[in-house]
Short mmCIF file of C-alpha atoms in Angstrom, two decimals:
data_model
loop_
_atom_site.label_atom_id
_atom_site.label_comp_id
_atom_site.label_asym_id
_atom_site.label_seq_id
_atom_site.Cartn_x
_atom_site.Cartn_y
_atom_site.Cartn_z
CA MET A 1008 0.29 0.13 -0.09
CA LYS A 1009 1.48 3.55 -0.65
CA ILE A 1010 -0.10 6.00 1.91
CA VAL A 1011 -0.72 9.92 0.33
CA ASP A 1012 0.66 13.07 1.74
CA ALA A 1013 -1.15 16.69 1.13
CA ASN A 1014 1.22 18.12 -1.31
CA VAL A 1015 0.58 15.38 -3.58
CA LEU A 1016 -3.09 15.69 -3.55
CA LEU A 1017 -2.69 19.38 -3.31
CA TYR A 1018 -0.41 18.98 -6.95
CA ALA A 1019 -2.73 17.27 -8.42
CA VAL A 1020 -5.58 19.60 -8.67
CA ASN A 1021 -3.12 23.13 -8.87
CA THR A 1022 -2.53 22.78 -12.92
CA SER A 1023 0.28 25.73 -12.67
CA SER A 1024 2.24 22.92 -9.91
CA GLU A 1025 5.03 22.15 -11.00
CA HIS A 1026 4.79 18.17 -9.49
CA HIS A 1027 1.02 18.92 -11.24
CA THR A 1028 1.33 16.90 -13.71
CA SER A 1029 2.93 13.63 -12.14
CA SER A 1030 1.14 13.90 -9.14
CA LEU A 1031 -2.43 13.92 -11.11
CA ARG A 1032 -0.95 10.50 -13.67
CA TRP A 1033 0.76 8.62 -10.22
CA LEU A 1034 -2.70 9.16 -8.48
CA ASP A 1035 -4.97 8.99 -11.46
CA GLY A 1036 -2.84 5.96 -12.40
CA ALA A 1037 -2.58 4.41 -9.02
CA LEU A 1038 -6.90 4.85 -8.05
CA SER A 1039 -7.94 2.63 -10.96
CA GLY A 1040 -4.75 -0.11 -10.24
CA ALA A 1041 -4.64 -2.79 -8.42
CA ASP A 1042 -2.61 -1.84 -5.59
CA ARG A 1043 -4.08 -0.26 -2.55
CA VAL A 1044 -3.69 3.84 -2.02
CA GLY A 1045 -3.91 4.91 1.33
CA PHE A 1046 -5.76 8.49 2.94
CA ALA A 1047 -4.88 9.38 5.81
CA TRP A 1048 -7.04 12.69 7.34
CA VAL A 1049 -4.58 14.77 8.39
CA PRO A 1050 -2.96 15.39 4.84
CA LEU A 1051 -7.01 14.79 3.18
CA LEU A 1052 -8.18 17.74 5.91
CA ALA A 1053 -5.02 19.81 4.33
CA PHE A 1054 -5.99 19.68 1.58
CA VAL A 1055 -9.55 20.74 1.94
CA ARG A 1056 -8.09 23.67 4.54
CA LEU A 1057 -5.41 24.52 1.71
CA VAL A 1058 -7.14 24.48 -1.90
CA THR A 1059 -10.24 25.95 -0.11
CA LYS A 1060 -8.48 28.86 1.36
CA HIS A 1061 -8.57 32.63 -0.63
CA GLY A 1062 -4.60 33.85 -1.19
CA LEU A 1063 -3.32 30.47 -1.71
CA PHE A 1064 -4.60 30.07 -4.86
CA PRO A 1065 -5.51 31.72 -7.78
CA ARG A 1066 -9.25 30.13 -7.78
CA PRO A 1067 -9.80 28.91 -4.52
CA MET A 1068 -12.21 25.42 -4.50
CA SER A 1069 -15.41 26.32 -2.57
CA PRO A 1070 -15.48 23.67 0.65
CA GLU A 1071 -17.88 21.43 -1.48
CA ASP A 1072 -15.75 20.73 -4.43
CA ALA A 1073 -13.09 20.09 -1.54
CA ILE A 1074 -14.75 17.83 0.35
CA GLY A 1075 -16.41 16.65 -3.38
CA GLN A 1076 -12.89 15.43 -4.63
CA VAL A 1077 -12.20 13.64 -1.07
CA ALA A 1078 -14.88 11.75 -1.61
CA ASP A 1079 -13.88 11.11 -5.07
CA TRP A 1080 -10.53 9.88 -3.81
CA LEU A 1081 -11.87 7.80 -1.06
CA THR A 1082 -14.63 5.78 -3.04
CA ALA A 1083 -12.50 4.71 -6.19
CA PRO A 1084 -12.15 1.14 -5.99
CA SER A 1085 -7.89 0.97 -4.80
CA ALA A 1086 -8.97 3.12 -1.87
CA VAL A 1087 -8.21 2.60 2.19
CA LEU A 1088 -8.77 4.57 5.08
CA VAL A 1089 -5.51 3.95 6.90
CA ASN A 1090 -6.26 5.12 10.35
CA PRO A 1091 -3.96 4.45 13.58
CA THR A 1092 -3.01 1.42 15.66
CA ALA A 1093 -2.34 0.51 19.09
CA ARG A 1094 1.56 1.05 19.32
CA HIS A 1095 1.10 4.37 17.25
CA ALA A 1096 1.90 6.83 19.32
CA ASP A 1097 5.23 5.13 20.86
CA LEU A 1098 5.53 4.88 16.63
CA MET A 1099 5.23 8.62 16.62
CA ALA A 1100 7.33 9.68 19.78
CA ARG A 1101 10.54 7.46 18.50
CA MET A 1102 10.34 8.86 15.00
CA LEU A 1103 9.90 12.49 16.93
CA ALA A 1104 13.12 11.17 18.84
CA GLN A 1105 15.21 10.18 16.33
CA VAL A 1106 14.72 13.38 14.63
CA GLY A 1107 15.37 15.65 17.56
CA THR A 1108 12.03 17.69 16.64
CA GLY A 1109 8.55 18.64 16.61
CA GLY A 1110 6.93 21.32 15.07
CA ASN A 1111 6.49 21.03 11.72
CA LEU A 1112 7.66 17.18 11.16
CA VAL A 1113 4.46 16.43 13.98
CA ASN A 1114 2.55 15.98 10.49
CA ASP A 1115 5.19 13.97 8.83
CA ALA A 1116 5.79 11.20 11.70
CA HIS A 1117 2.49 10.30 11.95
CA LEU A 1118 1.67 9.29 8.54
CA ALA A 1119 5.57 7.80 8.58
CA ALA A 1120 3.82 6.19 11.82
CA LEU A 1121 1.02 4.50 10.18
CA ALA A 1122 2.73 4.12 7.52
CA VAL A 1123 5.11 1.77 9.30
CA GLU A 1124 2.41 -0.12 11.11
CA HIS A 1125 -0.12 -0.49 7.92
CA ARG A 1126 3.47 -1.65 6.10
CA ALA A 1127 3.13 1.20 3.81
CA SER A 1128 4.92 2.95 2.16
CA ILE A 1129 4.36 7.17 1.82
CA VAL A 1130 4.02 9.03 -2.18
CA SER A 1131 5.31 12.89 -1.46
CA TYR A 1132 6.89 14.91 -2.66
CA ASP A 1133 8.54 15.74 1.15
CA SER A 1134 11.55 14.74 1.65
CA ASP A 1135 11.54 15.21 5.59
CA PHE A 1136 10.19 11.28 5.20
CA GLY A 1137 14.26 10.40 4.44
CA ARG A 1138 14.43 11.65 7.60
CA PHE A 1139 12.54 9.36 9.01
CA ASP A 1140 14.20 5.39 9.87
CA GLY A 1141 11.82 2.01 9.11
CA MET A 1142 9.96 3.69 6.47
CA ARG A 1143 9.98 4.23 2.90
CA TRP A 1144 8.97 7.11 0.72
CA ASP A 1145 9.07 7.96 -2.86
CA ARG A 1146 8.41 11.29 -5.30
CA PRO A 1147 4.94 10.44 -7.56
CA SER A 1148 7.52 11.36 -10.58
CA ALA A 1149 9.81 8.26 -9.61
CA LEU A 1150 5.90 5.87 -9.80
CA LEU A 1151 5.49 6.12 -12.73
#
């Protein structure tokens, strides 16, 4: 399984991004493929928050359209919603201790812990995932 980070979702809908084509091609292909595509609520909520924010995108999405996009992803045949297991807090704490900080890495540590728990990898353009031992990550462009 591959768990999708928020930046891939944002790039997939942002036609002006340099990563738009690779993100959209990977996401569309993965969602119609045989392998599972994992979605977690933290990146999905980040997507809704950011694509509806005025001033961030030239034409922000309406909340209804953003939530509709999330619903479309979640109802794709290969989509699964991934949730923390009983060991999540311990894994996340160890990952944050390993990198020696929290702050902007808290959400990344959450996704990294989910990946370890579910024997998955992360798909992201965020190179900070390379700082966490014991999990794998790939850029969408590397998976095409």
